Amino acid sequence: CAQLASTSTLISIAPLNGATPRASVAVGGHRGLGQNPLPLRAGDDTHSTPATPPPPHRENTVASLRAAAAAGATFVEVDAQVTADGVAVLWHDDFVLVRGSRGPTAVPISALTLAEFKALNLTRAGALVPPAPSLSSSDAEGWASDGHLLLRSVRGSRGVASTSMRPSRRAAPPAAAAPWEVAADDALPTLAEALAALPPGLGVNIEVNASSLGGLATATTAGSGMGGRAARAEAARTVAGVLAASSSSASRRPLLFSSFDTRLAGGLRAAQGAAPVFLLTEEASPAVGLAAARLGLQGVVVDAAALLLGGGDGDGDARPPTVLPPVTAALARPPGARLRLASYGAVNDRPDVVAAQAAAGVEAVIVDDVAAVVRGL
């Protein structure tokens, strides 16, 4: 029952039934079939959390994106970063965590070539490394050895980030790391490869990130000096790489760009006019709507919990979800502009929460459990 709109609008599914007013909402698969959960530290929560099977696919891979489409998603959300040689690839974090001879090493995406990125989950022979159940398996040294080189921070350990203005191949290691846990892995794709492999007409929300910009934030507060020039150059490089990878797909599917970084969002808007650009935000404040409007953006993607009375943080809460009209109005109607609303967040896996947002004017939701939300609607 999906109806695909033009490239300048969001896509929508059939009107919702039930007690809420008639509305439509686009259901998007978060990183494909859903975000892969971080592994737990060995022994944590085993007394209360039953063992769960690993996710079927690695997030941000072609297999995961196709599975989301098969589950009923009307669009998929992917995360794009640009490698050192200017190629847009799908990866969420600003860095990859790899096994090295001296332990886990955090490497910014912008410090990797495409060939280095592609090789992260491959053996020397070019085959996918089989999924590993624990960190103790295949303790390989270096990047060229067979073994489980691609790691993740363990849930609850301190985060890893590169804060250097000039991307470094080595950053502070996490307190704990473990291999990715997926039932079957897939190749790490470029953005162009992913777009070419998806069913025609499937919408794609491309969230754009740049691993170098986080370290430049302090230096670019005033937007001037060496740090300001470096940030503008890196933002322009990232925008160019993403647009080069996605331009040929614009005629075959609806595209939507989004970013938490105003430099990237503004750059995407200035560099092209075919696809809408939304500002990503964790806060539902009037300042967000004003910032998006001043950049000439078409909409906002907000954390769904920020729209709900009480935050919507309790899965066991029997109260019907309530979306606060003043909050949506502040986001969608800044002075002199009319913005469109989308949302993300774990609470979007509740169909009743999605229905309440749709009734309040939210036009698209990004979810991890695509099948359950589509079925619930």
mmCIF file of C-alpha atoms in Angstrom:
data_model
loop_
_atom_site.group_PDB
_atom_site.id
_atom_site.type_symbol
_atom_site.label_atom_id
_atom_site.label_comp_id
_atom_site.label_asym_id
_atom_site.label_seq_id
_atom_site.Cartn_x
_atom_site.Cartn_y
_atom_site.Cartn_z
ATOM 1 C CA CYS A 1 0.000 0.000 0.000
ATOM 2 C CA ALA A 2 2.950 2.278 -0.240
ATOM 3 C CA GLN A 3 2.686 5.441 -2.257
ATOM 4 C CA LEU A 4 5.943 6.963 -3.372
ATOM 5 C CA ALA A 5 6.063 10.720 -3.707
ATOM 6 C CA SER A 6 8.413 12.879 -5.732
ATOM 7 C CA THR A 7 12.018 13.403 -4.757
ATOM 8 C CA SER A 8 11.141 16.702 -3.127
ATOM 9 C CA THR A 9 8.672 15.232 -0.627
ATOM 10 C CA LEU A 10 8.591 12.491 1.962
ATOM 11 C CA ILE A 11 7.083 9.122 1.215
ATOM 12 C CA SER A 12 4.050 7.783 3.039
ATOM 13 C CA ILE A 13 2.171 4.583 3.684
ATOM 14 C CA ALA A 14 -1.559 3.946 3.860
ATOM 15 C CA PRO A 15 -3.578 6.004 6.370
ATOM 16 C CA LEU A 16 -3.563 4.630 9.893
ATOM 17 C CA ASN A 17 -6.689 2.961 11.230
ATOM 18 C CA GLY A 18 -7.941 3.074 14.782
ATOM 19 C CA ALA A 19 -8.847 5.726 17.287
ATOM 20 C CA THR A 20 -6.406 8.351 16.104
ATOM 21 C CA PRO A 21 -7.370 10.813 13.355
ATOM 22 C CA ARG A 22 -6.566 9.710 9.827
ATOM 23 C CA ALA A 23 -2.945 10.425 9.081
ATOM 24 C CA SER A 24 -0.098 8.943 7.119
ATOM 25 C CA VAL A 25 3.441 8.233 8.154
ATOM 26 C CA ALA A 26 6.520 6.891 6.422
ATOM 27 C CA VAL A 27 8.243 4.042 8.291
ATOM 28 C CA GLY A 28 12.017 3.952 7.860
ATOM 29 C CA GLY A 29 14.431 1.210 8.813
ATOM 30 C CA HIS A 30 17.163 2.543 11.124
ATOM 31 C CA ARG A 31 20.519 1.658 9.536
ATOM 32 C CA GLY A 32 18.525 -0.909 7.585
ATOM 33 C CA LEU A 33 16.791 -3.596 9.621
ATOM 34 C CA GLY A 34 17.801 -1.885 12.859
ATOM 35 C CA GLN A 35 20.737 -0.712 14.917
ATOM 36 C CA ASN A 36 22.927 -3.540 16.201
ATOM 37 C CA PRO A 37 22.975 -3.416 20.022
ATOM 38 C CA LEU A 38 26.310 -2.922 21.736
ATOM 39 C CA PRO A 39 27.638 -6.103 23.381
ATOM 40 C CA LEU A 40 27.410 -6.383 27.141
ATOM 41 C CA ARG A 41 30.465 -6.701 29.336
ATOM 42 C CA ALA A 42 30.949 -10.366 30.217
ATOM 43 C CA GLY A 43 28.745 -11.241 33.193
ATOM 44 C CA ASP A 44 26.725 -8.007 33.169
ATOM 45 C CA ASP A 45 22.946 -8.307 33.562
ATOM 46 C CA THR A 46 23.008 -12.067 33.054
ATOM 47 C CA HIS A 47 20.780 -12.480 36.090
ATOM 48 C CA SER A 48 17.952 -10.464 34.542
ATOM 49 C CA THR A 49 18.554 -10.369 30.786
ATOM 50 C CA PRO A 50 17.881 -13.608 28.894
ATOM 51 C CA ALA A 51 20.280 -14.598 26.151
ATOM 52 C CA THR A 52 19.163 -13.195 22.819
ATOM 53 C CA PRO A 53 20.276 -14.308 19.382
ATOM 54 C CA PRO A 54 22.546 -11.954 17.466
ATOM 55 C CA PRO A 55 20.990 -9.626 14.877
ATOM 56 C CA PRO A 56 20.621 -11.246 11.455
ATOM 57 C CA HIS A 57 22.664 -8.576 9.653
ATOM 58 C CA ARG A 58 25.299 -5.968 10.336
ATOM 59 C CA GLU A 59 23.773 -2.484 10.329
ATOM 60 C CA ASN A 60 24.416 -0.218 7.327
ATOM 61 C CA THR A 61 24.963 -3.099 4.918
ATOM 62 C CA VAL A 62 23.111 -3.989 1.720
ATOM 63 C CA ALA A 63 21.737 -7.163 3.320
ATOM 64 C CA SER A 64 20.270 -5.188 6.221
ATOM 65 C CA LEU A 65 18.781 -2.520 3.936
ATOM 66 C CA ARG A 66 17.144 -5.094 1.692
ATOM 67 C CA ALA A 67 15.758 -6.926 4.708
ATOM 68 C CA ALA A 68 14.178 -3.691 5.937
ATOM 69 C CA ALA A 69 12.493 -3.168 2.572
ATOM 70 C CA ALA A 70 11.208 -6.747 2.646
ATOM 71 C CA ALA A 71 9.824 -6.160 6.160
ATOM 72 C CA GLY A 72 7.695 -3.282 4.902
ATOM 73 C CA ALA A 73 9.814 -0.173 5.306
ATOM 74 C CA THR A 74 8.957 2.618 2.892
ATOM 75 C CA PHE A 75 12.428 4.083 3.264
ATOM 76 C CA VAL A 76 15.720 3.214 4.927
ATOM 77 C CA GLU A 77 18.067 5.412 6.945
ATOM 78 C CA VAL A 78 21.803 5.066 6.349
ATOM 79 C CA ASP A 79 24.873 6.783 7.792
ATOM 80 C CA ALA A 80 27.418 8.176 5.339
ATOM 81 C CA GLN A 81 31.012 9.195 5.997
ATOM 82 C CA VAL A 82 33.763 10.001 3.502
ATOM 83 C CA THR A 83 37.101 8.187 3.402
ATOM 84 C CA ALA A 84 40.523 9.768 3.035
ATOM 85 C CA ASP A 85 40.355 9.318 -0.730
ATOM 86 C CA GLY A 86 36.955 10.993 -1.017
ATOM 87 C CA VAL A 87 34.574 8.025 -1.256
ATOM 88 C CA ALA A 88 31.289 7.987 0.696
ATOM 89 C CA VAL A 89 30.859 4.770 2.686
ATOM 90 C CA LEU A 90 28.201 3.506 5.077
ATOM 91 C CA TRP A 91 29.316 3.626 8.715
ATOM 92 C CA HIS A 92 27.699 5.210 11.739
ATOM 93 C CA ASP A 93 30.466 6.068 14.194
ATOM 94 C CA ASP A 94 33.157 8.660 13.534
ATOM 95 C CA PHE A 95 35.766 5.937 13.921
ATOM 96 C CA VAL A 96 36.262 2.218 13.426
ATOM 97 C CA LEU A 97 37.629 0.169 16.286
ATOM 98 C CA VAL A 98 40.143 -2.405 15.076
ATOM 99 C CA ARG A 99 42.336 -5.030 16.654
ATOM 100 C CA GLY A 100 46.032 -4.203 16.530
ATOM 101 C CA SER A 101 49.231 -5.665 17.907
ATOM 102 C CA ARG A 102 48.964 -3.389 20.963
ATOM 103 C CA GLY A 103 45.242 -3.758 21.545
ATOM 104 C CA PRO A 104 42.119 -2.023 20.193
ATOM 105 C CA THR A 105 42.802 1.051 18.087
ATOM 106 C CA ALA A 106 40.298 3.754 17.116
ATOM 107 C CA VAL A 107 40.725 4.999 13.555
ATOM 108 C CA PRO A 108 38.690 7.914 12.081
ATOM 109 C CA ILE A 109 36.896 7.081 8.856
ATOM 110 C CA SER A 110 38.535 10.121 7.270
ATOM 111 C CA ALA A 111 41.956 8.559 7.926
ATOM 112 C CA LEU A 112 41.120 5.357 6.036
ATOM 113 C CA THR A 113 41.318 4.822 2.304
ATOM 114 C CA LEU A 114 38.444 2.995 0.654
ATOM 115 C CA ALA A 115 40.591 -0.122 0.286
ATOM 116 C CA GLU A 116 41.468 -0.072 4.000
ATOM 117 C CA PHE A 117 37.825 0.391 4.973
ATOM 118 C CA LYS A 118 36.658 -2.443 2.714
ATOM 119 C CA ALA A 119 39.292 -4.817 4.114
ATOM 120 C CA LEU A 120 38.216 -4.419 7.737
ATOM 121 C CA ASN A 121 36.004 -7.521 7.797
ATOM 122 C CA LEU A 122 37.822 -9.539 5.129
ATOM 123 C CA THR A 123 40.501 -12.195 5.291
ATOM 124 C CA ARG A 124 43.660 -11.976 3.208
ATOM 125 C CA ALA A 125 41.905 -14.105 0.594
ATOM 126 C CA GLY A 126 39.087 -11.563 0.363
ATOM 127 C CA ALA A 127 36.426 -13.661 2.114
ATOM 128 C CA LEU A 128 34.215 -12.367 4.895
ATOM 129 C CA VAL A 129 35.529 -13.159 8.359
ATOM 130 C CA PRO A 130 33.033 -15.461 10.098
ATOM 131 C CA PRO A 131 31.243 -13.885 13.102
ATOM 132 C CA ALA A 132 33.045 -14.487 16.402
ATOM 133 C CA PRO A 133 31.336 -15.156 19.749
ATOM 134 C CA SER A 134 34.010 -13.594 21.936
ATOM 135 C CA LEU A 135 37.016 -11.324 22.021
ATOM 136 C CA SER A 136 39.362 -14.220 22.782
ATOM 137 C CA SER A 137 39.040 -15.774 19.335
ATOM 138 C CA SER A 138 41.577 -15.158 16.578
ATOM 139 C CA ASP A 139 43.854 -12.658 18.294
ATOM 140 C CA ALA A 140 45.318 -11.296 15.064
ATOM 141 C CA GLU A 141 48.037 -8.656 14.897
ATOM 142 C CA GLY A 142 47.860 -5.755 12.493
ATOM 143 C CA TRP A 143 45.363 -4.998 9.774
ATOM 144 C CA ALA A 144 46.609 -7.429 7.154
ATOM 145 C CA SER A 145 46.223 -10.641 9.175
ATOM 146 C CA ASP A 146 43.245 -12.960 9.031
ATOM 147 C CA GLY A 147 40.984 -12.718 12.064
ATOM 148 C CA HIS A 148 38.367 -10.597 13.707
ATOM 149 C CA LEU A 149 39.875 -7.156 13.254
ATOM 150 C CA LEU A 150 36.668 -5.121 13.526
ATOM 151 C CA LEU A 151 35.614 -4.536 17.130
ATOM 152 C CA ARG A 152 33.001 -2.596 19.103
ATOM 153 C CA SER A 153 33.066 -0.782 22.412
ATOM 154 C CA VAL A 154 31.349 -2.811 25.109
ATOM 155 C CA ARG A 155 28.191 -1.280 26.548
ATOM 156 C CA GLY A 156 29.036 0.876 29.542
ATOM 157 C CA SER A 157 32.689 1.379 28.628
ATOM 158 C CA ARG A 158 33.921 4.890 28.002
ATOM 159 C CA GLY A 159 33.492 6.163 24.480
ATOM 160 C CA VAL A 160 36.212 6.450 21.871
ATOM 161 C CA ALA A 161 36.684 9.527 19.744
ATOM 162 C CA SER A 162 39.456 11.304 17.967
ATOM 163 C CA THR A 163 39.697 14.949 19.059
ATOM 164 C CA SER A 164 42.711 15.823 16.954
ATOM 165 C CA MET A 165 42.306 18.500 14.278
ATOM 166 C CA ARG A 166 44.406 16.358 12.007
ATOM 167 C CA PRO A 167 42.871 12.837 11.969
ATOM 168 C CA SER A 168 45.138 10.316 13.622
ATOM 169 C CA ARG A 169 45.246 6.600 13.065
ATOM 170 C CA ARG A 170 45.411 6.044 16.823
ATOM 171 C CA ALA A 171 43.047 7.397 19.466
ATOM 172 C CA ALA A 172 42.304 6.456 23.074
ATOM 173 C CA PRO A 173 41.186 2.800 23.299
ATOM 174 C CA PRO A 174 37.929 1.863 25.023
ATOM 175 C CA ALA A 175 37.752 0.347 28.472
ATOM 176 C CA ALA A 176 36.482 -2.876 26.881
ATOM 177 C CA ALA A 177 35.937 -4.143 23.341
ATOM 178 C CA ALA A 178 34.418 -7.179 21.660
ATOM 179 C CA PRO A 179 33.783 -8.422 18.121
ATOM 180 C CA TRP A 180 30.542 -7.546 16.368
ATOM 181 C CA GLU A 181 27.811 -10.101 16.949
ATOM 182 C CA VAL A 182 25.749 -10.791 13.829
ATOM 183 C CA ALA A 183 24.302 -14.025 12.469
ATOM 184 C CA ALA A 184 25.733 -13.423 8.990
ATOM 185 C CA ASP A 185 28.030 -10.618 7.930
ATOM 186 C CA ASP A 186 28.004 -8.647 4.700
ATOM 187 C CA ALA A 187 30.549 -6.524 2.860
ATOM 188 C CA LEU A 188 31.105 -2.969 4.079
ATOM 189 C CA PRO A 189 29.511 -0.966 1.250
ATOM 190 C CA THR A 190 30.068 2.394 -0.337
ATOM 191 C CA LEU A 191 27.050 4.673 -0.500
ATOM 192 C CA ALA A 192 26.934 4.273 -4.283
ATOM 193 C CA GLU A 193 26.969 0.476 -4.010
ATOM 194 C CA ALA A 194 24.154 0.493 -1.475
ATOM 195 C CA LEU A 195 21.962 2.824 -3.530
ATOM 196 C CA ALA A 196 22.500 0.755 -6.666
ATOM 197 C CA ALA A 197 21.587 -2.480 -4.880
ATOM 198 C CA LEU A 198 18.276 -1.329 -3.383
ATOM 199 C CA PRO A 199 14.864 -1.890 -4.957
ATOM 200 C CA PRO A 200 13.866 0.963 -7.321
ATOM 201 C CA GLY A 201 11.610 3.477 -5.619
ATOM 202 C CA LEU A 202 12.687 2.652 -2.065
ATOM 203 C CA GLY A 203 13.320 5.942 -0.304
ATOM 204 C CA VAL A 204 16.661 6.597 1.379
ATOM 205 C CA ASN A 205 17.443 9.023 4.195
ATOM 206 C CA ILE A 206 21.197 9.680 4.064
ATOM 207 C CA GLU A 207 22.482 10.920 7.413
ATOM 208 C CA VAL A 208 25.783 12.662 6.738
ATOM 209 C CA ASN A 209 28.620 12.695 9.269
ATOM 210 C CA ALA A 210 32.270 13.709 9.168
ATOM 211 C CA SER A 211 34.717 12.183 11.626
ATOM 212 C CA SER A 212 37.091 15.153 11.488
ATOM 213 C CA LEU A 213 34.517 17.821 12.341
ATOM 214 C CA GLY A 214 34.055 16.753 15.963
ATOM 215 C CA GLY A 215 37.650 17.602 16.764
ATOM 216 C CA LEU A 216 37.318 20.933 15.023
ATOM 217 C CA ALA A 217 34.243 22.056 16.978
ATOM 218 C CA THR A 218 36.088 24.089 19.598
ATOM 219 C CA ALA A 219 38.375 25.750 17.089
ATOM 220 C CA THR A 220 35.485 26.754 14.840
ATOM 221 C CA THR A 221 33.274 28.458 17.387
ATOM 222 C CA ALA A 222 34.092 31.788 15.804
ATOM 223 C CA GLY A 223 34.241 30.285 12.320
ATOM 224 C CA SER A 224 37.638 31.817 11.611
ATOM 225 C CA GLY A 225 41.331 31.034 11.799
ATOM 226 C CA MET A 226 43.069 27.790 10.869
ATOM 227 C CA GLY A 227 40.453 25.630 12.587
ATOM 228 C CA GLY A 228 37.623 27.414 10.800
ATOM 229 C CA ARG A 229 39.255 26.983 7.393
ATOM 230 C CA ALA A 230 39.948 23.307 8.083
ATOM 231 C CA ALA A 231 36.355 22.693 9.171
ATOM 232 C CA ARG A 232 34.925 24.397 6.096
ATOM 233 C CA ALA A 233 37.240 22.407 3.861
ATOM 234 C CA GLU A 234 36.337 19.119 5.542
ATOM 235 C CA ALA A 235 32.617 19.888 5.391
ATOM 236 C CA ALA A 236 32.908 20.732 1.696
ATOM 237 C CA ARG A 237 34.903 17.537 1.049
ATOM 238 C CA THR A 238 32.286 15.447 2.824
ATOM 239 C CA VAL A 239 29.373 17.059 1.010
ATOM 240 C CA ALA A 240 31.087 16.591 -2.354
ATOM 241 C CA GLY A 241 31.751 12.902 -1.673
ATOM 242 C CA VAL A 242 28.177 12.200 -0.594
ATOM 243 C CA LEU A 243 26.614 14.062 -3.520
ATOM 244 C CA ALA A 244 28.922 12.370 -6.033
ATOM 245 C CA ALA A 245 27.774 8.983 -4.737
ATOM 246 C CA SER A 246 24.060 9.785 -4.646
ATOM 247 C CA SER A 247 23.477 11.992 -7.695
ATOM 248 C CA SER A 248 22.819 9.139 -10.116
ATOM 249 C CA SER A 249 20.194 7.655 -7.756
ATOM 250 C CA ALA A 250 18.030 10.771 -7.479
ATOM 251 C CA SER A 251 15.954 9.842 -10.539
ATOM 252 C CA ARG A 252 15.231 6.309 -9.276
ATOM 253 C CA ARG A 253 14.180 6.928 -5.694
ATOM 254 C CA PRO A 254 13.229 9.650 -3.187
ATOM 255 C CA LEU A 255 16.291 10.907 -1.336
ATOM 256 C CA LEU A 256 16.463 12.892 1.889
ATOM 257 C CA PHE A 257 19.661 14.234 3.471
ATOM 258 C CA SER A 258 20.029 14.896 7.196
ATOM 259 C CA SER A 259 22.785 15.813 9.632
ATOM 260 C CA PHE A 260 23.307 16.843 13.240
ATOM 261 C CA ASP A 261 26.037 19.219 12.048
ATOM 262 C CA THR A 262 24.750 22.564 10.754
ATOM 263 C CA ARG A 263 27.848 22.953 8.578
ATOM 264 C CA LEU A 264 27.056 19.738 6.746
ATOM 265 C CA ALA A 265 23.306 20.392 6.578
ATOM 266 C CA GLY A 266 23.861 23.890 5.231
ATOM 267 C CA GLY A 267 26.447 22.649 2.758
ATOM 268 C CA LEU A 268 24.130 19.940 1.448
ATOM 269 C CA ARG A 269 21.356 22.484 0.995
ATOM 270 C CA ALA A 270 23.605 24.980 -0.786
ATOM 271 C CA ALA A 271 25.158 22.392 -3.097
ATOM 272 C CA GLN A 272 21.953 20.870 -4.452
ATOM 273 C CA GLY A 273 18.247 21.568 -4.626
ATOM 274 C CA ALA A 274 16.730 18.283 -5.783
ATOM 275 C CA ALA A 275 16.519 16.512 -2.409
ATOM 276 C CA PRO A 276 15.293 17.977 0.882
ATOM 277 C CA VAL A 277 17.701 18.446 3.785
ATOM 278 C CA PHE A 278 16.616 18.032 7.416
ATOM 279 C CA LEU A 279 18.413 19.043 10.605
ATOM 280 C CA LEU A 280 18.834 16.221 13.132
ATOM 281 C CA THR A 281 18.372 17.116 16.788
ATOM 282 C CA GLU A 282 17.989 15.576 20.220
ATOM 283 C CA GLU A 283 16.037 18.587 21.498
ATOM 284 C CA ALA A 284 12.579 19.818 20.580
ATOM 285 C CA SER A 285 13.190 23.514 21.111
ATOM 286 C CA PRO A 286 12.224 26.603 19.098
ATOM 287 C CA ALA A 287 15.924 27.283 18.538
ATOM 288 C CA VAL A 288 16.178 24.099 16.451
ATOM 289 C CA GLY A 289 13.396 25.186 14.124
ATOM 290 C CA LEU A 290 14.927 28.624 13.790
ATOM 291 C CA ALA A 291 18.349 27.150 12.967
ATOM 292 C CA ALA A 292 16.870 24.901 10.284
ATOM 293 C CA ALA A 293 14.880 27.763 8.787
ATOM 294 C CA ARG A 294 17.869 30.087 8.684
ATOM 295 C CA LEU A 295 19.811 27.463 6.745
ATOM 296 C CA GLY A 296 16.966 27.114 4.260
ATOM 297 C CA LEU A 297 16.334 23.492 5.246
ATOM 298 C CA GLN A 298 13.038 21.760 4.637
ATOM 299 C CA GLY A 299 12.567 19.934 7.924
ATOM 300 C CA VAL A 300 13.729 18.568 11.266
ATOM 301 C CA VAL A 301 14.359 15.008 12.481
ATOM 302 C CA VAL A 302 13.903 15.008 16.249
ATOM 303 C CA ASP A 303 14.312 12.440 19.011
ATOM 304 C CA ALA A 304 10.760 11.138 19.424
ATOM 305 C CA ALA A 305 11.047 11.080 23.221
ATOM 306 C CA ALA A 306 11.405 14.875 23.182
ATOM 307 C CA LEU A 307 7.956 15.170 21.585
ATOM 308 C CA LEU A 308 6.129 13.110 24.187
ATOM 309 C CA LEU A 309 4.601 14.096 27.496
ATOM 310 C CA GLY A 310 6.818 12.488 30.115
ATOM 311 C CA GLY A 311 9.447 11.613 27.546
ATOM 312 C CA GLY A 312 7.860 8.301 26.564
ATOM 313 C CA ASP A 313 10.686 6.402 28.222
ATOM 314 C CA GLY A 314 8.736 3.570 29.818
ATOM 315 C CA ASP A 315 7.914 0.461 27.805
ATOM 316 C CA GLY A 316 5.599 -0.673 30.571
ATOM 317 C CA ASP A 317 3.733 2.631 30.771
ATOM 318 C CA ALA A 318 0.038 1.904 30.237
ATOM 319 C CA ARG A 319 -0.858 5.524 29.567
ATOM 320 C CA PRO A 320 -1.522 6.411 25.926
ATOM 321 C CA PRO A 321 1.317 8.425 24.429
ATOM 322 C CA THR A 322 0.676 12.153 24.193
ATOM 323 C CA VAL A 323 2.485 14.382 21.716
ATOM 324 C CA LEU A 324 2.672 17.967 22.914
ATOM 325 C CA PRO A 325 1.244 20.321 20.229
ATOM 326 C CA PRO A 326 3.297 23.357 21.351
ATOM 327 C CA VAL A 327 6.469 21.318 20.864
ATOM 328 C CA THR A 328 5.632 20.225 17.339
ATOM 329 C CA ALA A 329 4.445 23.733 16.491
ATOM 330 C CA ALA A 330 7.699 25.270 17.728
ATOM 331 C CA LEU A 331 9.707 22.910 15.555
ATOM 332 C CA ALA A 332 7.549 23.028 12.456
ATOM 333 C CA ARG A 333 6.561 26.698 12.363
ATOM 334 C CA PRO A 334 9.475 29.005 13.066
ATOM 335 C CA PRO A 335 8.854 32.616 12.026
ATOM 336 C CA GLY A 336 8.603 32.885 8.266
ATOM 337 C CA ALA A 337 8.948 29.168 7.523
ATOM 338 C CA ARG A 338 7.080 25.866 7.489
ATOM 339 C CA LEU A 339 9.177 22.812 8.249
ATOM 340 C CA ARG A 340 8.323 19.147 7.958
ATOM 341 C CA LEU A 341 8.800 16.794 10.895
ATOM 342 C CA ALA A 342 10.338 13.353 11.207
ATOM 343 C CA SER A 343 11.537 11.488 14.298
ATOM 344 C CA TYR A 344 13.922 8.780 15.468
ATOM 345 C CA GLY A 345 14.603 6.904 18.686
ATOM 346 C CA ALA A 346 13.955 3.635 20.501
ATOM 347 C CA VAL A 347 10.459 4.725 21.546
ATOM 348 C CA ASN A 348 9.458 4.640 17.865
ATOM 349 C CA ASP A 349 9.342 0.850 18.061
ATOM 350 C CA ARG A 350 5.940 1.296 19.761
ATOM 351 C CA PRO A 351 3.192 1.548 17.109
ATOM 352 C CA ASP A 352 0.994 3.585 19.468
ATOM 353 C CA VAL A 353 3.750 6.171 19.802
ATOM 354 C CA VAL A 354 4.132 6.318 16.022
ATOM 355 C CA ALA A 355 0.364 6.715 15.586
ATOM 356 C CA ALA A 356 0.265 9.578 18.099
ATOM 357 C CA GLN A 357 3.051 11.359 16.255
ATOM 358 C CA ALA A 358 1.374 10.867 12.888
ATOM 359 C CA ALA A 359 -1.812 12.401 14.242
ATOM 360 C CA ALA A 360 0.229 15.402 15.436
ATOM 361 C CA GLY A 361 1.847 15.997 12.056
ATOM 362 C CA VAL A 362 5.020 13.913 12.145
ATOM 363 C CA GLU A 363 5.406 12.586 8.607
ATOM 364 C CA ALA A 364 8.163 9.992 8.941
ATOM 365 C CA VAL A 365 9.567 7.811 11.718
ATOM 366 C CA ILE A 366 12.855 5.916 11.862
ATOM 367 C CA VAL A 367 12.495 2.608 13.714
ATOM 368 C CA ASP A 368 14.570 -0.436 14.631
ATOM 369 C CA ASP A 369 11.748 -3.002 14.559
ATOM 370 C CA VAL A 370 10.308 -2.393 11.104
ATOM 371 C CA ALA A 371 8.100 -5.464 10.932
ATOM 372 C CA ALA A 372 6.471 -4.854 14.325
ATOM 373 C CA VAL A 373 5.741 -1.183 13.614
ATOM 374 C CA VAL A 374 4.312 -1.835 10.138
ATOM 375 C CA ARG A 375 2.231 -4.687 11.522
ATOM 376 C CA GLY A 376 1.039 -2.547 14.436
ATOM 377 C CA LEU A 377 -0.041 0.263 12.136
#
